[in-house]
Amino acid sequence: MSPDTWLATALDQAADPTATGPGGLPLWEVRLAEAGRACGPERADAARVALLRAARPDTAALARVYRHGTGAERRAVLTVLDALVPDDSALPLVEDALRTNDTHLVAAALGPYAARHLDAHAWRHAVLKCLFTGVPVTAVHDLAHRARGDAELVRMLGDFAAERTAAGRTVPQDLRTVLAHTAAPTEGAPDGVPAGALNGEEN
């Protein structure tokens, strides 16, 4: 069976809430687990997201897949939260992903759902997590809006830059990107950042 045919059939099955697989497991969960093998690595991520959108599982089912799924299945769950969960009930999944050192999970966690529901404290630490782990800040949905005018974020970034410089380590270019979104001055050292803190900045 071709990947296209498999996916079309799997999407139809996923949309049927009564369809079950072995052991009474919802059929959409079975197909989710099969997506990598059936669609191949280049298309599997998109297929998993499409299956979840078709099945429209509730928060409890999403949490179950997240807890027991592979890294790829976890990323798919995080990707669809904004479309499937109208409230903050899935926030523990985002928080769990942000505690990991899996950069792919961290990036997936910082989509529109996190932008809407993470409080200011947790969101700032998520931005710092990106800088610590090398996740591009382009992964942070709505970064420009949430960072604008955030003096506490500026302070935290200044501390981070100073610590890196004192340790003889480079300061990520993404730090300046985030600072620009806070509406800090664009010439010289941004407010809240020691004058020499960016000397070791990465190019």
PDB file of C-alpha atoms in Angstrom:
ATOM      1  CA  MET A   1       0.000   0.000   0.000  1.00  0.00           C
ATOM      2  CA  SER A   2       1.356   3.402  -0.952  1.00  0.00           C
ATOM      3  CA  PRO A   3       1.891   6.031   1.769  1.00  0.00           C
ATOM      4  CA  ASP A   4      -0.856   8.200   0.275  1.00  0.00           C
ATOM      5  CA  THR A   5      -3.365   5.349   0.251  1.00  0.00           C
ATOM      6  CA  TRP A   6      -2.413   4.306   3.765  1.00  0.00           C
ATOM      7  CA  LEU A   7      -2.795   7.834   5.099  1.00  0.00           C
ATOM      8  CA  ALA A   8      -6.145   8.423   3.406  1.00  0.00           C
ATOM      9  CA  THR A   9      -7.503   5.205   4.915  1.00  0.00           C
ATOM     10  CA  ALA A  10      -5.968   5.956   8.318  1.00  0.00           C
ATOM     11  CA  LEU A  11      -7.491   9.440   8.385  1.00  0.00           C
ATOM     12  CA  ASP A  12     -10.941   8.025   7.660  1.00  0.00           C
ATOM     13  CA  GLN A  13     -10.471   5.512  10.462  1.00  0.00           C
ATOM     14  CA  ALA A  14      -9.190   8.170  12.854  1.00  0.00           C
ATOM     15  CA  ALA A  15     -12.276  10.283  12.293  1.00  0.00           C
ATOM     16  CA  ASP A  16     -14.478   7.403  13.521  1.00  0.00           C
ATOM     17  CA  PRO A  17     -14.543   7.575  17.334  1.00  0.00           C
ATOM     18  CA  THR A  18     -15.991   4.060  17.559  1.00  0.00           C
ATOM     19  CA  ALA A  19     -13.196   2.365  15.601  1.00  0.00           C
ATOM     20  CA  THR A  20     -10.950   0.227  17.776  1.00  0.00           C
ATOM     21  CA  GLY A  21      -7.844  -1.834  17.238  1.00  0.00           C
ATOM     22  CA  PRO A  22      -6.213  -4.720  19.098  1.00  0.00           C
ATOM     23  CA  GLY A  23      -7.058  -4.830  22.786  1.00  0.00           C
ATOM     24  CA  GLY A  24      -9.766  -2.208  22.337  1.00  0.00           C
ATOM     25  CA  LEU A  25      -7.232   0.570  21.750  1.00  0.00           C
ATOM     26  CA  PRO A  26      -8.702   3.442  19.700  1.00  0.00           C
ATOM     27  CA  LEU A  27      -7.785   2.791  16.089  1.00  0.00           C
ATOM     28  CA  TRP A  28      -6.331   6.272  15.653  1.00  0.00           C
ATOM     29  CA  GLU A  29      -3.708   5.434  18.307  1.00  0.00           C
ATOM     30  CA  VAL A  30      -2.774   2.276  16.414  1.00  0.00           C
ATOM     31  CA  ARG A  31      -2.395   4.243  13.194  1.00  0.00           C
ATOM     32  CA  LEU A  32      -0.386   6.921  14.993  1.00  0.00           C
ATOM     33  CA  ALA A  33       2.107   4.267  16.079  1.00  0.00           C
ATOM     34  CA  GLU A  34       2.283   2.924  12.507  1.00  0.00           C
ATOM     35  CA  ALA A  35       2.825   6.298  10.811  1.00  0.00           C
ATOM     36  CA  GLY A  36       6.609   6.196  10.781  1.00  0.00           C
ATOM     37  CA  ARG A  37       6.744   2.826   9.085  1.00  0.00           C
ATOM     38  CA  ALA A  38       3.822   3.468   6.721  1.00  0.00           C
ATOM     39  CA  CYS A  39       4.728   6.983   5.576  1.00  0.00           C
ATOM     40  CA  GLY A  40       8.505   7.061   5.881  1.00  0.00           C
ATOM     41  CA  PRO A  41      10.637   9.486   7.910  1.00  0.00           C
ATOM     42  CA  GLU A  42      10.125  12.477   5.627  1.00  0.00           C
ATOM     43  CA  ARG A  43       6.325  12.400   5.873  1.00  0.00           C
ATOM     44  CA  ALA A  44       5.722  10.764   9.223  1.00  0.00           C
ATOM     45  CA  ASP A  45       5.606  13.949  11.323  1.00  0.00           C
ATOM     46  CA  ALA A  46       2.968  15.535   9.103  1.00  0.00           C
ATOM     47  CA  ALA A  47       1.014  12.280   9.048  1.00  0.00           C
ATOM     48  CA  ARG A  48       0.951  12.067  12.852  1.00  0.00           C
ATOM     49  CA  VAL A  49      -0.312  15.629  13.138  1.00  0.00           C
ATOM     50  CA  ALA A  50      -2.983  14.966  10.503  1.00  0.00           C
ATOM     51  CA  LEU A  51      -4.129  11.830  12.332  1.00  0.00           C
ATOM     52  CA  LEU A  52      -4.476  13.690  15.627  1.00  0.00           C
ATOM     53  CA  ARG A  53      -6.405  16.484  13.950  1.00  0.00           C
ATOM     54  CA  ALA A  54      -8.738  13.940  12.367  1.00  0.00           C
ATOM     55  CA  ALA A  55      -9.271  12.010  15.605  1.00  0.00           C
ATOM     56  CA  ARG A  56      -9.688  15.128  17.776  1.00  0.00           C
ATOM     57  CA  PRO A  57      -8.860  13.301  21.032  1.00  0.00           C
ATOM     58  CA  ASP A  58      -9.628  14.987  24.334  1.00  0.00           C
ATOM     59  CA  THR A  59      -6.961  16.213  26.721  1.00  0.00           C
ATOM     60  CA  ALA A  60      -6.852  12.941  28.658  1.00  0.00           C
ATOM     61  CA  ALA A  61      -6.191  10.946  25.481  1.00  0.00           C
ATOM     62  CA  LEU A  62      -3.545  13.401  24.334  1.00  0.00           C
ATOM     63  CA  ALA A  63      -1.868  13.133  27.726  1.00  0.00           C
ATOM     64  CA  ARG A  64      -1.916   9.334  27.492  1.00  0.00           C
ATOM     65  CA  VAL A  65      -0.225   9.395  24.086  1.00  0.00           C
ATOM     66  CA  TYR A  66       2.289  11.934  25.333  1.00  0.00           C
ATOM     67  CA  ARG A  67       3.165   9.864  28.409  1.00  0.00           C
ATOM     68  CA  HIS A  68       3.521   6.557  26.587  1.00  0.00           C
ATOM     69  CA  GLY A  69       4.487   7.647  23.079  1.00  0.00           C
ATOM     70  CA  THR A  70       7.786   7.978  21.287  1.00  0.00           C
ATOM     71  CA  GLY A  71       9.565  11.299  20.986  1.00  0.00           C
ATOM     72  CA  ALA A  72       8.010  11.800  17.553  1.00  0.00           C
ATOM     73  CA  GLU A  73       4.519  11.083  18.896  1.00  0.00           C
ATOM     74  CA  ARG A  74       5.104  13.519  21.754  1.00  0.00           C
ATOM     75  CA  ARG A  75       6.102  16.215  19.287  1.00  0.00           C
ATOM     76  CA  ALA A  76       2.914  15.605  17.327  1.00  0.00           C
ATOM     77  CA  VAL A  77       0.816  15.972  20.479  1.00  0.00           C
ATOM     78  CA  LEU A  78       2.510  19.253  21.364  1.00  0.00           C
ATOM     79  CA  THR A  79       1.997  20.513  17.820  1.00  0.00           C
ATOM     80  CA  VAL A  80      -1.780  20.020  17.864  1.00  0.00           C
ATOM     81  CA  LEU A  81      -2.540  21.372  21.344  1.00  0.00           C
ATOM     82  CA  ASP A  82      -3.588  24.789  20.136  1.00  0.00           C
ATOM     83  CA  ALA A  83      -6.052  23.295  17.662  1.00  0.00           C
ATOM     84  CA  LEU A  84      -7.541  20.664  19.972  1.00  0.00           C
ATOM     85  CA  VAL A  85      -7.437  22.038  23.531  1.00  0.00           C
ATOM     86  CA  PRO A  86      -9.405  25.247  24.134  1.00  0.00           C
ATOM     87  CA  ASP A  87      -8.260  25.808  27.716  1.00  0.00           C
ATOM     88  CA  ASP A  88      -5.071  25.405  29.753  1.00  0.00           C
ATOM     89  CA  SER A  89      -5.728  21.782  30.764  1.00  0.00           C
ATOM     90  CA  ALA A  90      -2.860  20.497  28.591  1.00  0.00           C
ATOM     91  CA  LEU A  91      -0.334  22.927  30.043  1.00  0.00           C
ATOM     92  CA  PRO A  92       1.337  20.138  32.105  1.00  0.00           C
ATOM     93  CA  LEU A  93       2.412  18.542  28.807  1.00  0.00           C
ATOM     94  CA  VAL A  94       4.118  21.754  27.714  1.00  0.00           C
ATOM     95  CA  GLU A  95       5.757  22.135  31.105  1.00  0.00           C
ATOM     96  CA  ASP A  96       7.034  18.560  30.985  1.00  0.00           C
ATOM     97  CA  ALA A  97       8.543  19.075  27.534  1.00  0.00           C
ATOM     98  CA  LEU A  98      10.287  22.238  28.692  1.00  0.00           C
ATOM     99  CA  ARG A  99      11.912  20.309  31.546  1.00  0.00           C
ATOM    100  CA  THR A 100      13.560  17.882  29.142  1.00  0.00           C
ATOM    101  CA  ASN A 101      16.864  18.255  27.337  1.00  0.00           C
ATOM    102  CA  ASP A 102      15.294  17.087  24.080  1.00  0.00           C
ATOM    103  CA  THR A 103      15.653  20.146  21.868  1.00  0.00           C
ATOM    104  CA  HIS A 104      13.039  18.873  19.428  1.00  0.00           C
ATOM    105  CA  LEU A 105      10.480  18.580  22.223  1.00  0.00           C
ATOM    106  CA  VAL A 106      11.383  22.010  23.584  1.00  0.00           C
ATOM    107  CA  ALA A 107      10.886  23.572  20.162  1.00  0.00           C
ATOM    108  CA  ALA A 108       7.558  21.785  19.650  1.00  0.00           C
ATOM    109  CA  ALA A 109       6.358  22.882  23.083  1.00  0.00           C
ATOM    110  CA  LEU A 110       6.788  26.572  22.300  1.00  0.00           C
ATOM    111  CA  GLY A 111       4.069  26.844  19.704  1.00  0.00           C
ATOM    112  CA  PRO A 112       0.813  28.842  19.834  1.00  0.00           C
ATOM    113  CA  TYR A 113      -0.564  26.911  22.814  1.00  0.00           C
ATOM    114  CA  ALA A 114       2.377  27.881  25.004  1.00  0.00           C
ATOM    115  CA  ALA A 115       2.189  31.464  23.784  1.00  0.00           C
ATOM    116  CA  ARG A 116      -1.422  31.636  24.961  1.00  0.00           C
ATOM    117  CA  HIS A 117      -1.185  29.765  28.243  1.00  0.00           C
ATOM    118  CA  LEU A 118       2.310  29.913  29.769  1.00  0.00           C
ATOM    119  CA  ASP A 119       2.473  32.549  32.492  1.00  0.00           C
ATOM    120  CA  ALA A 120       5.146  35.238  32.274  1.00  0.00           C
ATOM    121  CA  HIS A 121       7.575  33.530  34.650  1.00  0.00           C
ATOM    122  CA  ALA A 122       7.439  30.161  32.875  1.00  0.00           C
ATOM    123  CA  TRP A 123       7.570  31.790  29.445  1.00  0.00           C
ATOM    124  CA  ARG A 124      10.705  33.792  30.278  1.00  0.00           C
ATOM    125  CA  HIS A 125      12.437  30.651  31.521  1.00  0.00           C
ATOM    126  CA  ALA A 126      11.400  28.868  28.319  1.00  0.00           C
ATOM    127  CA  VAL A 127      13.132  31.583  26.289  1.00  0.00           C
ATOM    128  CA  LEU A 128      16.261  31.170  28.433  1.00  0.00           C
ATOM    129  CA  LYS A 129      16.005  27.402  27.918  1.00  0.00           C
ATOM    130  CA  CYS A 130      16.261  28.004  24.179  1.00  0.00           C
ATOM    131  CA  LEU A 131      19.413  30.037  24.647  1.00  0.00           C
ATOM    132  CA  PHE A 132      20.934  27.419  26.963  1.00  0.00           C
ATOM    133  CA  THR A 133      20.169  24.468  24.710  1.00  0.00           C
ATOM    134  CA  GLY A 134      20.625  26.026  21.284  1.00  0.00           C
ATOM    135  CA  VAL A 135      16.985  25.868  20.222  1.00  0.00           C
ATOM    136  CA  PRO A 136      16.517  28.737  17.727  1.00  0.00           C
ATOM    137  CA  VAL A 137      14.284  31.424  19.206  1.00  0.00           C
ATOM    138  CA  THR A 138      12.330  31.370  15.959  1.00  0.00           C
ATOM    139  CA  ALA A 139      10.638  28.331  17.549  1.00  0.00           C
ATOM    140  CA  VAL A 140       9.052  30.606  20.179  1.00  0.00           C
ATOM    141  CA  HIS A 141       5.622  31.491  18.839  1.00  0.00           C
ATOM    142  CA  ASP A 142       4.619  35.144  19.232  1.00  0.00           C
ATOM    143  CA  LEU A 143       8.039  36.021  20.641  1.00  0.00           C
ATOM    144  CA  ALA A 144       7.936  39.631  19.475  1.00  0.00           C
ATOM    145  CA  HIS A 145       4.574  40.305  21.105  1.00  0.00           C
ATOM    146  CA  ARG A 146       5.295  38.648  24.436  1.00  0.00           C
ATOM    147  CA  ALA A 147       8.825  40.059  24.763  1.00  0.00           C
ATOM    148  CA  ARG A 148       7.859  43.651  24.036  1.00  0.00           C
ATOM    149  CA  GLY A 149       8.431  45.871  27.054  1.00  0.00           C
ATOM    150  CA  ASP A 150       9.372  42.944  29.317  1.00  0.00           C
ATOM    151  CA  ALA A 151      11.936  44.524  31.643  1.00  0.00           C
ATOM    152  CA  GLU A 152      12.295  41.342  33.697  1.00  0.00           C
ATOM    153  CA  LEU A 153      13.204  39.399  30.571  1.00  0.00           C
ATOM    154  CA  VAL A 154      15.814  42.035  29.733  1.00  0.00           C
ATOM    155  CA  ARG A 155      17.289  41.636  33.225  1.00  0.00           C
ATOM    156  CA  MET A 156      17.403  37.846  32.916  1.00  0.00           C
ATOM    157  CA  LEU A 157      19.056  38.033  29.516  1.00  0.00           C
ATOM    158  CA  GLY A 158      21.602  40.485  30.882  1.00  0.00           C
ATOM    159  CA  ASP A 159      22.456  38.100  33.706  1.00  0.00           C
ATOM    160  CA  PHE A 160      22.757  35.239  31.233  1.00  0.00           C
ATOM    161  CA  ALA A 161      25.067  37.244  28.962  1.00  0.00           C
ATOM    162  CA  ALA A 162      27.231  38.361  31.892  1.00  0.00           C
ATOM    163  CA  GLU A 163      27.564  34.789  33.184  1.00  0.00           C
ATOM    164  CA  ARG A 164      28.553  33.474  29.767  1.00  0.00           C
ATOM    165  CA  THR A 165      31.099  36.221  29.291  1.00  0.00           C
ATOM    166  CA  ALA A 166      32.586  35.737  32.764  1.00  0.00           C
ATOM    167  CA  ALA A 167      32.993  32.035  32.000  1.00  0.00           C
ATOM    168  CA  GLY A 168      34.766  32.797  28.737  1.00  0.00           C
ATOM    169  CA  ARG A 169      31.905  31.431  26.669  1.00  0.00           C
ATOM    170  CA  THR A 170      30.254  33.019  23.666  1.00  0.00           C
ATOM    171  CA  VAL A 171      26.908  34.764  23.916  1.00  0.00           C
ATOM    172  CA  PRO A 172      24.370  33.375  21.411  1.00  0.00           C
ATOM    173  CA  GLN A 173      23.346  35.715  18.626  1.00  0.00           C
ATOM    174  CA  ASP A 174      19.758  34.799  19.465  1.00  0.00           C
ATOM    175  CA  LEU A 175      20.132  36.729  22.728  1.00  0.00           C
ATOM    176  CA  ARG A 176      20.423  39.968  20.777  1.00  0.00           C
ATOM    177  CA  THR A 177      17.430  38.911  18.696  1.00  0.00           C
ATOM    178  CA  VAL A 178      15.299  38.518  21.827  1.00  0.00           C
ATOM    179  CA  LEU A 179      16.545  41.811  23.227  1.00  0.00           C
ATOM    180  CA  ALA A 180      15.567  43.560  20.012  1.00  0.00           C
ATOM    181  CA  HIS A 181      12.023  42.293  20.494  1.00  0.00           C
ATOM    182  CA  THR A 182      11.896  43.872  23.945  1.00  0.00           C
ATOM    183  CA  ALA A 183      12.332  47.237  22.202  1.00  0.00           C
ATOM    184  CA  ALA A 184      15.785  47.766  23.748  1.00  0.00           C
ATOM    185  CA  PRO A 185      18.060  50.313  21.980  1.00  0.00           C
ATOM    186  CA  THR A 186      19.642  48.929  18.848  1.00  0.00           C
ATOM    187  CA  GLU A 187      22.967  50.754  19.221  1.00  0.00           C
ATOM    188  CA  GLY A 188      25.533  49.987  21.909  1.00  0.00           C
ATOM    189  CA  ALA A 189      24.810  47.651  24.798  1.00  0.00           C
ATOM    190  CA  PRO A 190      21.068  47.114  25.339  1.00  0.00           C
ATOM    191  CA  ASP A 191      19.575  48.304  28.603  1.00  0.00           C
ATOM    192  CA  GLY A 192      20.101  45.758  31.368  1.00  0.00           C
ATOM    193  CA  VAL A 193      23.134  44.190  29.709  1.00  0.00           C
ATOM    194  CA  PRO A 194      26.607  45.083  31.020  1.00  0.00           C
ATOM    195  CA  ALA A 195      28.645  46.967  28.431  1.00  0.00           C
ATOM    196  CA  GLY A 196      31.144  44.118  27.970  1.00  0.00           C
ATOM    197  CA  ALA A 197      28.675  41.276  28.229  1.00  0.00           C
ATOM    198  CA  LEU A 198      28.251  40.830  24.480  1.00  0.00           C
ATOM    199  CA  ASN A 199      31.960  40.848  23.650  1.00  0.00           C
ATOM    200  CA  GLY A 200      31.953  37.093  23.238  1.00  0.00           C
ATOM    201  CA  GLU A 201      28.836  37.081  21.075  1.00  0.00           C
ATOM    202  CA  GLU A 202      28.598  34.408  18.426  1.00  0.00           C
ATOM    203  CA  ASN A 203      28.643  35.607  14.850  1.00  0.00           C
TER     204      ASN A 203
END
